[in-house]
PDB file of C-alpha atoms in Angstrom:
ATOM      1  CA  MET C   1     -81.172  52.723  56.423  1.00  0.00           C
ATOM      2  CA  PRO C   2     -84.828  51.345  56.808  1.00  0.00           C
ATOM      3  CA  ARG C   3     -85.265  49.604  60.037  1.00  0.00           C
ATOM      4  CA  GLY C   4     -85.040  45.752  60.040  1.00  0.00           C
ATOM      5  CA  LYS C   5     -82.139  45.490  57.260  1.00  0.00           C
ATOM      6  CA  THR C   6     -78.771  45.538  58.562  1.00  0.00           C
ATOM      7  CA  THR C   7     -75.739  44.194  56.728  1.00  0.00           C
ATOM      8  CA  ALA C   8     -72.778  42.199  57.736  1.00  0.00           C
ATOM      9  CA  LYS C   9     -70.473  45.061  56.477  1.00  0.00           C
ATOM     10  CA  ALA C  10     -72.326  47.712  58.382  1.00  0.00           C
ATOM     11  CA  THR C  11     -72.058  46.130  62.029  1.00  0.00           C
ATOM     12  CA  GLY C  12     -69.130  43.576  61.224  1.00  0.00           C
ATOM     13  CA  LYS C  13     -71.139  40.681  62.519  1.00  0.00           C
ATOM     14  CA  PRO C  14     -71.554  37.239  60.614  1.00  0.00           C
ATOM     15  CA  ALA C  15     -74.967  36.936  58.424  1.00  0.00           C
ATOM     16  CA  ARG C  16     -76.067  34.274  60.549  1.00  0.00           C
ATOM     17  CA  GLN C  17     -75.740  36.142  63.773  1.00  0.00           C
ATOM     18  CA  LEU C  18     -77.414  39.150  62.224  1.00  0.00           C
ATOM     19  CA  LEU C  19     -80.342  37.227  61.161  1.00  0.00           C
ATOM     20  CA  PHE C  20     -80.850  35.504  64.182  1.00  0.00           C
ATOM     21  CA  SER C  21     -80.605  38.808  66.301  1.00  0.00           C
ATOM     22  CA  GLU C  22     -83.214  40.523  63.654  1.00  0.00           C
ATOM     23  CA  ALA C  23     -85.575  37.497  64.256  1.00  0.00           C
ATOM     24  CA  LEU C  24     -85.322  38.054  68.145  1.00  0.00           C
ATOM     25  CA  ARG C  25     -85.799  41.685  67.665  1.00  0.00           C
ATOM     26  CA  GLN C  26     -89.002  41.231  65.330  1.00  0.00           C
ATOM     27  CA  GLN C  27     -90.338  39.073  67.810  1.00  0.00           C
ATOM     28  CA  LYS C  28     -90.142  41.405  70.854  1.00  0.00           C
ATOM     29  CA  HIS C  29     -91.655  44.259  68.830  1.00  0.00           C
ATOM     30  CA  SER C  30     -94.482  42.260  67.596  1.00  0.00           C
ATOM     31  CA  SER C  31     -95.282  41.037  71.106  1.00  0.00           C
ATOM     32  CA  ALA C  32     -94.936  44.456  72.614  1.00  0.00           C
ATOM     33  CA  GLU C  33     -97.426  45.786  69.957  1.00  0.00           C
ATOM     34  CA  ASP C  34     -99.933  42.887  70.518  1.00  0.00           C
ATOM     35  CA  SER C  35    -100.150  43.405  74.282  1.00  0.00           C
ATOM     36  CA  PRO C  36     -99.629  46.040  76.693  1.00  0.00           C
ATOM     37  CA  PRO C  37     -95.954  45.762  78.471  1.00  0.00           C
ATOM     38  CA  LEU C  38     -95.760  43.315  81.548  1.00  0.00           C
ATOM     39  CA  PRO C  39     -93.821  44.321  84.241  1.00  0.00           C
ATOM     40  CA  CYS C  40     -90.317  42.908  84.190  1.00  0.00           C
ATOM     41  CA  THR C  41     -89.838  40.017  86.591  1.00  0.00           C
ATOM     42  CA  THR C  42     -86.813  38.008  87.528  1.00  0.00           C
ATOM     43  CA  TRP C  43     -87.622  35.187  85.231  1.00  0.00           C
ATOM     44  CA  GLN C  44     -87.963  37.428  82.023  1.00  0.00           C
ATOM     45  CA  THR C  45     -84.737  38.803  83.183  1.00  0.00           C
ATOM     46  CA  THR C  46     -83.079  35.441  83.595  1.00  0.00           C
ATOM     47  CA  GLN C  47     -84.744  34.412  80.223  1.00  0.00           C
ATOM     48  CA  GLY C  48     -83.389  37.481  78.403  1.00  0.00           C
ATOM     49  CA  ALA C  49     -79.623  36.900  79.864  1.00  0.00           C
ATOM     50  CA  THR C  50     -79.889  33.242  78.805  1.00  0.00           C
ATOM     51  CA  MET C  51     -80.836  33.989  75.372  1.00  0.00           C
ATOM     52  CA  ASP C  52     -77.989  36.536  75.209  1.00  0.00           C
ATOM     53  CA  ARG C  53     -75.380  34.257  76.368  1.00  0.00           C
ATOM     54  CA  ILE C  54     -76.948  31.433  73.733  1.00  0.00           C
ATOM     55  CA  LEU C  55     -76.486  34.091  71.088  1.00  0.00           C
ATOM     56  CA  GLN C  56     -72.979  34.580  72.192  1.00  0.00           C
ATOM     57  CA  GLU C  57     -72.116  30.828  72.044  1.00  0.00           C
ATOM     58  CA  ILE C  58     -73.857  30.528  68.684  1.00  0.00           C
ATOM     59  CA  SER C  59     -71.675  33.327  67.523  1.00  0.00           C
ATOM     60  CA  ALA C  60     -68.361  31.870  68.769  1.00  0.00           C
ATOM     61  CA  VAL C  61     -69.481  28.509  67.266  1.00  0.00           C
ATOM     62  CA  SER C  62     -70.088  30.352  64.037  1.00  0.00           C
ATOM     63  CA  ARG C  63     -66.715  31.895  64.058  1.00  0.00           C
ATOM     64  CA  LYS C  64     -65.195  28.785  65.061  1.00  0.00           C
ATOM     65  CA  LEU C  65     -67.196  27.135  61.905  1.00  0.00           C
ATOM     66  CA  GLU C  66     -65.719  29.740  59.462  1.00  0.00           C
ATOM     67  CA  GLY C  67     -62.114  29.150  60.938  1.00  0.00           C
ATOM     68  CA  MET C  68     -62.448  25.560  59.909  1.00  0.00           C
ATOM     69  CA  ASP C  69     -64.247  26.285  56.661  1.00  0.00           C
ATOM     70  CA  ASN C  70     -61.132  28.480  55.928  1.00  0.00           C
ATOM     71  CA  ALA C  71     -58.608  25.973  57.246  1.00  0.00           C
ATOM     72  CA  MET C  72     -60.603  23.190  55.125  1.00  0.00           C
ATOM     73  CA  VAL C  73     -60.131  25.183  52.148  1.00  0.00           C
ATOM     74  CA  ALA C  74     -56.259  25.636  52.777  1.00  0.00           C
ATOM     75  CA  LEU C  75     -56.046  22.170  53.424  1.00  0.00           C
ATOM     76  CA  THR C  76     -57.605  21.184  50.190  1.00  0.00           C
ATOM     77  CA  ALA C  77     -55.506  23.525  48.209  1.00  0.00           C
ATOM     78  CA  GLU C  78     -52.170  22.175  50.007  1.00  0.00           C
ATOM     79  CA  THR C  79     -53.548  18.477  49.249  1.00  0.00           C
ATOM     80  CA  ARG C  80     -53.933  19.310  45.611  1.00  0.00           C
ATOM     81  CA  TYR C  81     -50.119  20.990  45.537  1.00  0.00           C
ATOM     82  CA  MET C  82     -48.823  17.656  47.197  1.00  0.00           C
ATOM     83  CA  ARG C  83     -50.654  15.451  44.660  1.00  0.00           C
ATOM     84  CA  LEU C  84     -49.135  17.286  41.745  1.00  0.00           C
ATOM     85  CA  GLU C  85     -45.738  17.321  43.487  1.00  0.00           C
ATOM     86  CA  ILE C  86     -46.095  13.397  44.042  1.00  0.00           C
ATOM     87  CA  ALA C  87     -46.983  13.028  40.365  1.00  0.00           C
ATOM     88  CA  GLY C  88     -44.082  14.850  39.432  1.00  0.00           C
ATOM     89  CA  PHE C  89     -41.880  12.676  41.673  1.00  0.00           C
ATOM     90  CA  GLN C  90     -43.397   9.548  40.071  1.00  0.00           C
ATOM     91  CA  SER C  91     -42.463  10.580  36.497  1.00  0.00           C
ATOM     92  CA  GLN C  92     -38.929  11.337  37.677  1.00  0.00           C
ATOM     93  CA  ILE C  93     -38.725   7.842  39.433  1.00  0.00           C
ATOM     94  CA  SER C  94     -39.840   5.990  36.341  1.00  0.00           C
ATOM     95  CA  GLY C  95     -37.272   7.927  34.258  1.00  0.00           C
ATOM     96  CA  LEU C  96     -34.530   7.017  36.839  1.00  0.00           C
ATOM     97  CA  ASP C  97     -35.774   3.483  36.760  1.00  0.00           C
ATOM     98  CA  GLN C  98     -35.202   3.401  33.119  1.00  0.00           C
ATOM     99  CA  ARG C  99     -31.829   4.877  33.100  1.00  0.00           C
ATOM    100  CA  VAL C 100     -30.903   2.435  35.911  1.00  0.00           C
ATOM    101  CA  ALA C 101     -32.064  -0.561  33.712  1.00  0.00           C
ATOM    102  CA  THR C 102     -29.997   0.605  30.730  1.00  0.00           C
ATOM    103  CA  VAL C 103     -26.827   1.045  32.720  1.00  0.00           C
ATOM    104  CA  GLU C 104     -27.171  -2.553  34.465  1.00  0.00           C
ATOM    105  CA  THR C 105     -27.415  -3.938  31.008  1.00  0.00           C
ATOM    106  CA  GLN C 106     -24.347  -1.973  29.749  1.00  0.00           C
ATOM    107  CA  VAL C 107     -22.534  -3.129  32.735  1.00  0.00           C
ATOM    108  CA  ALA C 108     -23.306  -6.665  32.209  1.00  0.00           C
ATOM    109  CA  SER C 109     -22.098  -6.477  28.645  1.00  0.00           C
ATOM    110  CA  TRP C 110     -18.990  -4.783  29.786  1.00  0.00           C
ATOM    111  CA  THR C 111     -18.331  -7.604  32.306  1.00  0.00           C
ATOM    112  CA  ASP C 112     -18.764 -10.081  29.552  1.00  0.00           C
ATOM    113  CA  ARG C 113     -16.496  -8.139  27.159  1.00  0.00           C
ATOM    114  CA  ASN C 114     -13.915  -7.769  30.021  1.00  0.00           C
ATOM    115  CA  LEU C 115     -13.761 -11.438  30.266  1.00  0.00           C
ATOM    116  CA  GLU C 116     -13.578 -11.991  26.681  1.00  0.00           C
ATOM    117  CA  LEU C 117     -10.759  -9.063  26.548  1.00  0.00           C
ATOM    118  CA  SER C 118      -8.681 -10.590  29.397  1.00  0.00           C
ATOM    119  CA  HIS C 119      -8.729 -14.311  27.444  1.00  0.00           C
ATOM    120  CA  LEU C 120      -7.632 -12.424  24.245  1.00  0.00           C
ATOM    121  CA  ARG C 121      -4.740 -10.525  26.112  1.00  0.00           C
ATOM    122  CA  SER C 122      -3.551 -13.919  27.535  1.00  0.00           C
ATOM    123  CA  LYS C 123      -3.514 -15.520  23.947  1.00  0.00           C
ATOM    124  CA  LEU C 124      -1.904 -12.451  22.521  1.00  0.00           C
ATOM    125  CA  ALA C 125       0.682 -12.563  25.257  1.00  0.00           C
ATOM    126  CA  ASP C 126       1.392 -16.459  24.344  1.00  0.00           C
ATOM    127  CA  LEU C 127       1.415 -15.895  20.701  1.00  0.00           C
ATOM    128  CA  ALA C 128       3.949 -13.134  21.264  1.00  0.00           C
ATOM    129  CA  ASP C 129       6.221 -15.351  23.628  1.00  0.00           C
ATOM    130  CA  ARG C 130       6.032 -18.071  20.820  1.00  0.00           C
ATOM    131  CA  SER C 131       7.125 -15.718  18.223  1.00  0.00           C
ATOM    132  CA  ARG C 132      10.038 -14.576  20.242  1.00  0.00           C
ATOM    133  CA  ARG C 133      11.327 -17.953  20.801  1.00  0.00           C
ATOM    134  CA  ASN C 134      14.445 -19.212  18.978  1.00  0.00           C
ATOM    135  CA  ASN C 135      12.705 -22.630  18.056  1.00  0.00           C
ATOM    136  CA  VAL C 136      14.950 -25.540  17.087  1.00  0.00           C
ATOM    137  CA  CYS C 137      13.640 -28.764  15.734  1.00  0.00           C
ATOM    138  CA  LEU C 138      15.917 -31.825  15.947  1.00  0.00           C
ATOM    139  CA  LEU C 139      14.895 -34.586  13.745  1.00  0.00           C
ATOM    140  CA  GLY C 140      16.542 -38.344  13.264  1.00  0.00           C
ATOM    141  CA  PHE C 141      17.181 -39.116  16.854  1.00  0.00           C
ATOM    142  CA  PRO C 142      16.155 -42.924  17.694  1.00  0.00           C
ATOM    143  CA  GLU C 143      13.104 -43.475  19.784  1.00  0.00           C
ATOM    144  CA  GLY C 144      13.564 -43.178  23.438  1.00  0.00           C
ATOM    145  CA  VAL C 145      17.228 -42.031  23.246  1.00  0.00           C
ATOM    146  CA  GLU C 146      16.832 -39.060  25.720  1.00  0.00           C
ATOM    147  CA  GLY C 147      15.669 -41.285  28.472  1.00  0.00           C
ATOM    148  CA  ALA C 148      13.989 -39.697  31.471  1.00  0.00           C
ATOM    149  CA  ASP C 149      15.474 -36.304  31.383  1.00  0.00           C
ATOM    150  CA  ILE C 150      15.465 -34.534  27.865  1.00  0.00           C
ATOM    151  CA  PHE C 151      17.280 -31.299  29.152  1.00  0.00           C
ATOM    152  CA  SER C 152      20.253 -33.112  30.266  1.00  0.00           C
ATOM    153  CA  TYR C 153      20.481 -35.484  27.069  1.00  0.00           C
ATOM    154  CA  LEU C 154      20.462 -32.145  24.780  1.00  0.00           C
ATOM    155  CA  ARG C 155      22.952 -30.401  26.880  1.00  0.00           C
ATOM    156  CA  ASP C 156      25.436 -33.152  26.630  1.00  0.00           C
ATOM    157  CA  ILE C 157      24.278 -34.124  22.832  1.00  0.00           C
ATOM    158  CA  LEU C 158      24.124 -30.731  21.180  1.00  0.00           C
ATOM    159  CA  PRO C 159      27.874 -29.606  21.863  1.00  0.00           C
ATOM    160  CA  LYS C 160      29.088 -32.714  20.778  1.00  0.00           C
ATOM    161  CA  LEU C 161      27.291 -32.585  17.475  1.00  0.00           C
ATOM    162  CA  MET C 162      27.834 -29.168  16.676  1.00  0.00           C
ATOM    163  CA  ASP C 163      31.462 -29.498  18.066  1.00  0.00           C
ATOM    164  CA  ILE C 164      31.150 -26.190  19.952  1.00  0.00           C
ATOM    165  CA  THR C 165      31.737 -25.453  23.699  1.00  0.00           C
ATOM    166  CA  PHE C 166      29.064 -23.150  25.111  1.00  0.00           C
ATOM    167  CA  ASP C 167      30.249 -20.880  27.944  1.00  0.00           C
ATOM    168  CA  PRO C 168      27.998 -20.244  29.691  1.00  0.00           C
ATOM    169  CA  PRO C 169      26.147 -23.646  29.296  1.00  0.00           C
ATOM    170  CA  LEU C 170      22.944 -23.992  26.892  1.00  0.00           C
ATOM    171  CA  GLU C 171      19.856 -23.047  28.486  1.00  0.00           C
ATOM    172  CA  PHE C 172      16.385 -24.570  27.448  1.00  0.00           C
ATOM    173  CA  GLN C 173      13.127 -22.760  27.828  1.00  0.00           C
ATOM    174  CA  ARG C 174      10.943 -25.854  26.708  1.00  0.00           C
ATOM    175  CA  ALA C 175      11.841 -29.262  25.365  1.00  0.00           C
ATOM    176  CA  HIS C 176       9.165 -31.768  24.059  1.00  0.00           C
ATOM    177  CA  ARG C 177       8.827 -34.687  21.832  1.00  0.00           C
ATOM    178  CA  LEU C 178       6.822 -34.091  18.563  1.00  0.00           C
ATOM    179  CA  GLY C 179       3.746 -36.898  18.793  1.00  0.00           C
ATOM    180  CA  PRO C 180       3.322 -39.310  21.297  1.00  0.00           C
ATOM    181  CA  ARG C 181       5.880 -42.292  21.657  1.00  0.00           C
ATOM    182  CA  ARG C 182       4.969 -45.105  19.442  1.00  0.00           C
ATOM    183  CA  GLN C 183       6.091 -48.702  19.837  1.00  0.00           C
ATOM    184  CA  ASP C 184       5.162 -52.061  18.625  1.00  0.00           C
ATOM    185  CA  GLY C 185       5.729 -55.465  20.526  1.00  0.00           C
ATOM    186  CA  ASN C 186       9.298 -55.410  20.103  1.00  0.00           C
ATOM    187  CA  GLY C 187       9.895 -52.010  21.495  1.00  0.00           C
ATOM    188  CA  ARG C 188      10.322 -50.370  18.052  1.00  0.00           C
ATOM    189  CA  PRO C 189       8.604 -47.192  16.650  1.00  0.00           C
ATOM    190  CA  VAL C 190       5.576 -48.009  14.595  1.00  0.00           C
ATOM    191  CA  GLN C 191       6.106 -46.850  10.879  1.00  0.00           C
ATOM    192  CA  LEU C 192       2.970 -44.929   9.627  1.00  0.00           C
TER     193      LEU C 192
END
């Protein structure tokens, strides 16, 4: 290899350090060729040691900068990966939001249907009870003859009218008048 040309692969040193070292060598050679060698003094020795120390520190800083550069590349890649993951999570969350909204709508309609269903069940039970009853409609009794207690009046009058004795006595589920009581000023029912 010609003199003055070194590569980072050959020495294992970073390119910046090699360039700086090469520049110092060339400066020493050019100054040595121009003037006769001076006797080595303490000052020159100290200056050379200081320059070596500076070169070592620059080399250390260069290594640290390369490490930081590698770390930044890794952080950039990791940040991109995290952005992609976050975008995926956002799309999943928006899909879940839509599904929850659909379920809430269905639950609200089911609640309304449940109320309607319970109302219809009570109506059906009432109609079934009415169809099982043995309804008897008695007509022709004078207005107000039953008095205050219609059940006791019917328990007394029905066995007499039918000429039957009931054992056990009759039981009534319900008893009521058909229509309101109508009276004129004399206490008589009004004719319609």
